Tab-separated table of C-alpha atoms in Angstrom:
chain	number	residue	atom	x	y	z
A	1420	MET	CA	0.000	0.000	0.000
A	1421	THR	CA	1.098	3.568	-0.735
A	1422	LEU	CA	-0.161	6.539	1.269
A	1423	SER	CA	-1.734	9.282	-0.823
A	1424	ILE	CA	-2.653	12.685	0.650
A	1425	LYS	CA	-4.875	15.400	-0.816
A	1426	PRO	CA	-4.677	18.892	0.801
A	1427	LEU	CA	-7.882	20.068	2.482
A	1428	SER	CA	-7.141	23.747	3.157
A	1429	LYS	CA	-4.487	26.410	2.677
A	1430	HIS	CA	-2.555	25.832	5.879
A	1431	LEU	CA	-3.438	22.437	7.332
A	1432	GLY	CA	-5.276	19.205	6.798
A	1433	GLY	CA	-4.958	16.400	4.294
A	1434	GLU	CA	-7.284	13.582	3.258
A	1435	ALA	CA	-5.256	10.371	3.299
A	1436	SER	CA	-5.946	7.147	1.434
A	1437	GLY	CA	-4.139	3.959	0.542
A	1438	VAL	CA	-3.993	2.300	3.956
A	1439	ASP	CA	-6.192	-0.010	6.042
A	1440	LEU	CA	-5.754	1.254	9.598
A	1441	SER	CA	-7.353	-1.864	11.075
A	1442	GLN	CA	-4.251	-3.855	10.119
A	1443	PRO	CA	-0.787	-3.642	11.744
A	1444	LEU	CA	1.236	-0.893	10.077
A	1445	THR	CA	4.606	-1.481	8.491
A	1446	GLN	CA	7.436	0.817	9.534
A	1447	ASP	CA	7.357	2.360	6.060
A	1448	MET	CA	3.670	3.244	6.493
A	1449	ILE	CA	4.282	4.647	9.983
A	1450	ASP	CA	7.047	6.804	8.530
A	1451	ALA	CA	4.760	7.961	5.700
A	1452	ILE	CA	1.986	8.922	8.125
A	1453	ASN	CA	4.469	10.779	10.336
A	1454	ALA	CA	5.759	12.673	7.296
A	1455	GLY	CA	2.200	13.564	6.311
A	1456	MET	CA	1.465	14.763	9.831
A	1457	ASP	CA	4.588	16.919	9.841
A	1458	GLN	CA	3.449	18.591	6.636
A	1459	TYR	CA	-0.314	18.885	7.151
A	1460	GLY	CA	-0.766	18.901	10.943
A	1461	MET	CA	-3.840	16.664	10.724
A	1462	LEU	CA	-4.969	13.839	8.453
A	1463	VAL	CA	-8.451	12.546	7.629
A	1464	PHE	CA	-8.910	8.843	6.883
A	1465	ARG	CA	-12.360	7.951	5.509
A	1466	ASN	CA	-14.096	4.562	5.715
A	1467	GLN	CA	-12.050	3.120	8.577
A	1468	PRO	CA	-14.508	1.073	10.686
A	1469	LEU	CA	-12.133	0.325	13.547
A	1470	THR	CA	-12.966	-1.722	16.608
A	1471	GLN	CA	-11.901	-0.266	19.930
A	1472	THR	CA	-8.945	-2.634	20.099
A	1473	GLU	CA	-7.888	-1.836	16.525
A	1474	GLN	CA	-7.977	1.878	17.274
A	1475	LEU	CA	-5.864	1.377	20.379
A	1476	ASN	CA	-3.353	-0.783	18.522
A	1477	LEU	CA	-3.091	1.910	15.838
A	1478	ALA	CA	-2.266	4.530	18.458
A	1479	LYS	CA	0.350	2.296	20.075
A	1480	SER	CA	2.196	2.249	16.746
A	1481	PHE	CA	3.016	5.932	17.330
A	1482	GLY	CA	4.160	5.925	20.947
A	1483	PRO	CA	3.115	5.564	24.609
A	1484	LEU	CA	-0.525	6.299	25.356
A	1485	ASP	CA	-1.906	9.289	27.250
A	1486	MET	CA	-4.592	8.973	29.938
A	1487	GLY	CA	-5.192	12.743	30.154
A	1488	LEU	CA	-8.261	13.760	32.149
A	1489	LYS	CA	-8.939	10.143	33.105
A	1490	LYS	CA	-6.309	10.554	35.810
A	1491	LEU	CA	-8.929	12.552	37.719
A	1492	LYS	CA	-11.315	9.559	37.804
A	1493	VAL	CA	-14.305	11.794	37.172
A	1494	ARG	CA	-16.699	9.025	36.115
A	1495	LYS	CA	-16.954	5.337	35.350
A	1496	ASP	CA	-15.822	4.365	31.865
A	1497	ARG	CA	-18.065	2.402	29.479
A	1498	LEU	CA	-15.391	1.582	26.879
A	1499	GLU	CA	-13.398	-1.654	26.661
A	1500	HIS	CA	-10.016	-0.024	27.265
A	1501	PRO	CA	-9.273	2.683	29.855
A	1502	GLU	CA	-6.814	4.325	27.425
A	1503	LEU	CA	-9.704	5.296	25.116
A	1504	ALA	CA	-11.587	8.529	25.792
A	1505	ASP	CA	-15.369	8.385	25.372
A	1506	LEU	CA	-16.298	11.641	23.597
A	1507	SER	CA	-20.012	11.061	23.487
A	1508	ASN	CA	-23.333	11.959	25.030
A	1509	VAL	CA	-24.615	8.369	25.159
A	1510	THR	CA	-25.656	6.261	28.116
A	1511	ASP	CA	-23.481	3.420	29.403
A	1512	ASP	CA	-25.390	0.871	27.323
A	1513	ALA	CA	-25.326	3.235	24.271
A	1514	SER	CA	-29.104	2.943	23.917
A	1515	GLY	CA	-29.810	6.672	24.208
A	1516	VAL	CA	-28.462	10.023	25.346
A	1517	VAL	CA	-27.691	11.129	28.897
A	1518	GLU	CA	-29.595	13.830	30.721
A	1519	PRO	CA	-28.528	17.486	30.159
A	1520	THR	CA	-27.194	17.649	33.738
A	1521	HIS	CA	-24.892	14.652	33.281
A	1522	LYS	CA	-21.136	15.177	33.719
A	1523	LYS	CA	-20.623	14.003	30.144
A	1524	ILE	CA	-22.457	17.048	28.824
A	1525	VAL	CA	-19.986	19.369	30.549
A	1526	GLY	CA	-17.225	17.472	28.763
A	1527	ASN	CA	-18.984	17.883	25.422
A	1528	ILE	CA	-19.293	21.618	25.966
A	1529	ALA	CA	-15.726	22.007	27.282
A	1530	ASN	CA	-14.506	20.406	24.060
A	1531	GLN	CA	-16.020	23.370	22.224
A	1532	LEU	CA	-13.221	25.566	23.578
A	1533	TRP	CA	-10.050	25.832	21.479
A	1534	HIS	CA	-7.451	23.555	23.033
A	1535	SER	CA	-4.476	21.263	22.586
A	1536	ASP	CA	-5.033	17.888	24.241
A	1537	SER	CA	-3.194	17.422	27.530
A	1538	SER	CA	-1.211	20.656	27.326
A	1539	PHE	CA	-1.879	20.690	31.081
A	1540	GLN	CA	0.697	17.964	31.780
A	1541	ARG	CA	4.308	16.924	31.106
A	1542	PRO	CA	4.658	15.215	28.731
A	1543	ALA	CA	1.706	16.665	26.827
A	1544	ALA	CA	-0.021	14.935	23.932
A	1545	ARG	CA	1.530	14.278	20.542
A	1546	TYR	CA	-1.128	12.688	18.306
A	1547	SER	CA	-4.852	12.396	18.967
A	1548	MET	CA	-6.796	9.832	16.940
A	1549	LEU	CA	-10.544	10.378	16.928
A	1550	ALA	CA	-12.910	7.792	15.450
A	1551	ALA	CA	-16.509	8.621	14.501
A	1552	VAL	CA	-19.055	5.967	15.464
A	1553	ARG	CA	-22.378	7.849	15.315
A	1554	ILE	CA	-22.918	11.489	14.419
A	1555	PRO	CA	-25.877	13.896	14.760
A	1556	SER	CA	-27.901	14.920	11.718
A	1557	ASP	CA	-26.574	18.482	11.981
A	1558	GLY	CA	-23.709	20.203	13.784
A	1559	GLY	CA	-21.016	18.523	15.824
A	1560	ASP	CA	-18.232	19.321	13.352
A	1561	THR	CA	-14.649	19.689	14.595
A	1562	GLU	CA	-12.488	22.688	13.707
A	1563	TYR	CA	-8.697	22.744	13.609
A	1564	THR	CA	-6.301	25.670	13.422
A	1565	ASP	CA	-2.620	25.789	12.469
A	1566	LEU	CA	-0.390	27.255	15.204
A	1567	ARG	CA	2.571	27.392	12.809
A	1568	ALA	CA	0.758	29.687	10.393
A	1569	ALA	CA	-0.496	31.691	13.372
A	1570	TYR	CA	3.058	32.241	14.573
A	1571	ASP	CA	4.279	33.226	11.106
A	1572	ALA	CA	1.576	35.914	10.923
A	1573	LEU	CA	2.539	37.606	14.214
A	1574	PRO	CA	4.201	41.049	14.083
A	1575	GLU	CA	7.942	40.873	14.649
A	1576	PRO	CA	7.848	42.796	17.988
A	1577	MET	CA	5.310	40.283	19.318
A	1578	LYS	CA	7.487	37.355	18.218
A	1579	THR	CA	10.402	38.893	20.108
A	1580	GLU	CA	8.328	39.412	23.259
A	1581	LEU	CA	6.789	35.940	23.241
A	1582	ALA	CA	10.158	34.237	22.789
A	1583	GLN	CA	10.916	35.084	26.432
A	1584	LEU	CA	7.576	34.025	27.924
A	1585	GLN	CA	6.029	30.879	29.381
A	1586	ALA	CA	2.356	30.172	30.043
A	1587	GLU	CA	0.929	28.119	32.882
A	1588	HIS	CA	-1.516	25.389	31.809
A	1589	TYR	CA	-3.882	23.775	34.304
A	1590	VAL	CA	-6.141	20.779	33.745
A	1591	LEU	CA	-9.321	22.269	35.249
A	1592	HIS	CA	-8.978	25.894	34.158
A	1593	SER	CA	-11.364	25.562	31.211
A	1594	ARG	CA	-13.810	23.527	33.307
A	1595	PHE	CA	-13.887	26.213	35.973
A	1596	LEU	CA	-14.653	28.787	33.267
A	1597	LEU	CA	-17.813	26.805	32.439
A	1598	GLY	CA	-18.929	26.544	36.056
A	1599	ASP	CA	-17.820	22.932	36.435
A	1600	THR	CA	-16.264	23.189	39.890
A	1601	ASP	CA	-17.436	19.990	41.610
A	1602	TYR	CA	-14.033	18.428	42.195
A	1603	THR	CA	-12.365	17.244	45.367
A	1604	GLU	CA	-9.131	18.818	46.541
A	1605	GLU	CA	-7.411	15.531	45.698
A	1606	GLN	CA	-8.709	15.700	42.117
A	1607	LYS	CA	-7.633	19.336	41.758
A	1608	ALA	CA	-4.108	18.386	42.818
A	1609	THR	CA	-3.839	15.177	40.758
A	1610	ILE	CA	-2.377	16.978	37.741
A	1611	PRO	CA	-0.459	20.074	38.930
A	1612	PRO	CA	-0.043	23.140	36.668
A	1613	VAL	CA	2.812	23.081	34.166
A	1614	LEU	CA	4.737	25.731	32.257
A	1615	TRP	CA	5.263	25.647	28.486
A	1616	PRO	CA	7.110	28.176	26.331
A	1617	MET	CA	4.668	30.314	24.374
A	1618	VAL	CA	6.849	29.835	21.312
A	1619	ARG	CA	7.941	26.274	20.594
A	1620	VAL	CA	9.592	24.589	17.631
A	1621	HIS	CA	7.676	21.790	15.957
A	1622	PRO	CA	10.255	19.000	15.636
A	1623	GLY	CA	8.851	17.440	12.473
A	1624	SER	CA	8.626	20.574	10.348
A	1625	GLY	CA	11.198	22.750	12.120
A	1626	ARG	CA	8.682	25.592	12.176
A	1627	LYS	CA	7.949	27.800	15.174
A	1628	VAL	CA	4.589	27.407	16.890
A	1629	LEU	CA	2.424	29.837	18.868
A	1630	PHE	CA	1.608	27.492	21.753
A	1631	VAL	CA	-1.623	28.775	23.300
A	1632	SER	CA	-4.736	26.948	24.493
A	1633	SER	CA	-7.847	27.344	26.617
A	1634	HIS	CA	-5.956	25.324	29.247
A	1635	ALA	CA	-3.505	28.240	29.661
A	1636	ARG	CA	-4.488	30.386	32.629
A	1637	ALA	CA	-1.515	32.681	33.340
A	1638	VAL	CA	1.728	34.029	31.903
A	1639	GLU	CA	4.834	33.741	34.044
A	1640	GLY	CA	6.154	37.147	35.121
A	1641	MET	CA	2.900	39.007	34.365
A	1642	SER	CA	0.007	39.969	36.584
A	1643	LEU	CA	-2.980	37.652	36.259
A	1644	ALA	CA	-5.015	40.290	34.410
A	1645	GLU	CA	-2.263	41.243	31.971
A	1646	GLY	CA	-1.321	37.642	31.278
A	1647	ARG	CA	-4.875	36.500	30.667
A	1648	MET	CA	-5.582	39.391	28.329
A	1649	LEU	CA	-2.470	38.495	26.348
A	1650	LEU	CA	-3.630	34.869	26.196
A	1651	PHE	CA	-7.102	35.948	25.026
A	1652	ASP	CA	-5.597	38.131	22.302
A	1653	LEU	CA	-3.237	35.410	21.109
A	1654	LEU	CA	-5.981	32.765	21.058
A	1655	GLU	CA	-8.140	35.110	19.001
A	1656	HIS	CA	-5.242	35.654	16.602
A	1657	ALA	CA	-4.415	31.938	16.320
A	1658	THR	CA	-7.975	30.908	15.522
A	1659	GLN	CA	-8.714	33.305	12.682
A	1660	PRO	CA	-10.711	31.655	9.863
A	1661	GLU	CA	-7.773	31.808	7.452
A	1662	PHE	CA	-5.796	29.357	9.623
A	1663	ARG	CA	-8.649	26.839	10.057
A	1664	TYR	CA	-10.015	23.637	8.606
A	1665	ARG	CA	-13.547	22.486	9.536
A	1666	HIS	CA	-14.205	18.751	9.465
A	1667	LYS	CA	-17.708	17.460	8.801
A	1668	TRP	CA	-17.823	13.991	10.274
A	1669	GLN	CA	-18.981	10.860	8.515
A	1670	PRO	CA	-19.384	7.516	10.299
A	1671	ASN	CA	-16.111	5.541	10.316
A	1672	ASP	CA	-13.930	8.618	9.842
A	1673	LEU	CA	-10.607	8.478	11.669
A	1674	VAL	CA	-8.893	11.846	12.117
A	1675	ILE	CA	-5.364	12.185	13.475
A	1676	TRP	CA	-4.050	15.573	14.568
A	1677	ASP	CA	-0.772	16.804	15.995
A	1678	ASN	CA	-1.345	18.606	19.293
A	1679	ARG	CA	2.118	20.174	19.090
A	1680	CYS	CA	1.144	22.443	16.195
A	1681	THR	CA	-2.674	22.589	16.123
A	1682	LEU	CA	-5.640	23.545	18.256
A	1683	HIS	CA	-9.073	22.023	17.839
A	1684	ARG	CA	-12.619	22.462	19.093
A	1685	GLY	CA	-15.917	20.650	18.670
A	1686	ARG	CA	-18.882	22.580	17.353
A	1687	ARG	CA	-22.312	22.907	18.900
A	1688	PHE	CA	-24.943	20.253	18.193
A	1689	ASN	CA	-28.369	19.220	19.427
A	1690	LEU	CA	-27.616	17.361	22.663
A	1691	SER	CA	-30.789	15.297	22.300
A	1692	GLN	CA	-29.187	13.586	19.291
A	1693	VAL	CA	-26.475	10.955	19.572
A	1694	ARG	CA	-22.884	12.004	18.947
A	1695	GLU	CA	-20.495	9.154	19.644
A	1696	LEU	CA	-16.771	9.401	19.030
A	1697	ARG	CA	-13.805	7.828	20.796
A	1698	ARG	CA	-10.228	9.032	21.038
A	1699	ALA	CA	-6.815	7.494	21.571
A	1700	THR	CA	-3.906	9.809	22.309
A	1701	THR	CA	-0.137	9.396	22.364
A	1702	LEU	CA	2.384	11.204	24.534
A	1703	ASP	CA	4.986	13.660	23.228
A	1704	ILE	CA	7.853	11.906	24.980
A	1705	ASN	CA	10.546	13.512	22.818
A	1706	ALA	CA	9.650	17.129	23.565
A	1707	PRO	CA	12.946	18.993	24.073
A	1708	GLU	CA	11.587	20.716	27.191
A	1709	LEU	CA	11.262	17.390	29.056
A	1710	THR	CA	13.817	16.083	31.497
A	1711	ALA	CA	15.234	12.562	31.251
A	1712	GLU	CA	13.217	11.658	34.350
A	1713	GLU	CA	9.976	12.830	32.740
A	1714	ARG	CA	10.665	10.771	29.635
A	1715	GLU	CA	11.428	7.702	31.699
A	1716	ALA	CA	8.261	8.126	33.756
A	1717	ALA	CA	6.157	8.358	30.577
A	1718	HIS	CA	7.405	4.921	29.511
A	1719	ALA	CA	6.607	3.350	32.880
């Protein structure tokens, strides 16, 4: 098999074909997908009806897996593997949708904020792999934006200023913004805040990245108000329509995106309709900012 990729927008996104993701990947195919990710930032694979185990095995081909928010043990999981994230509004038996007050609904709405998966931890996420099982009749698209193009478009004085700055990312910051505050002190402390440079270099493409996210809550060395206003301004800049690709889901789509150079957000949909997707995520264990101890712990 030979991987073929068709560009989907000016700055990011490619539709990939020529591979059956349900089967074990050869090293050549893994290398081809990595090269495509480095160029396009996210890839769409149509007609990939993966089982949960097949999706997990696919993710394992690209590195150690990320548990992310599951470390907080917010709710019981209905999926076969704890490493898979249930991005749905369905009941445990998948026969219908949960009530509007259910914790899952908060998660659905929080996903509508622009974010990079697991930027609130070290190591953060590398690839996210989202599989569409059932989709609503309208809405529920996912948007992506290119943080490399966003950096390139910054004024030179801003690039100079940001090169010296770090932002603090915290796992529950975006949840608190939405009024979701029902967490124990133990849960709040499970994943402590982390600092990331606001300008990073994407290792695959060598391009600089404007690393912002709705998980970022403060800028080191600035007052809370000044730092948050800067973060708001930069997030607005990074998510301009010219940097985006909007994905309209079809059942059995598998979309892979690179959290090191993109942001994403889900779009609003009718919560009385079923939207069922599941995600596997890999860790960015080779990030240059990590210590040897952090890399070793990620492999444990």
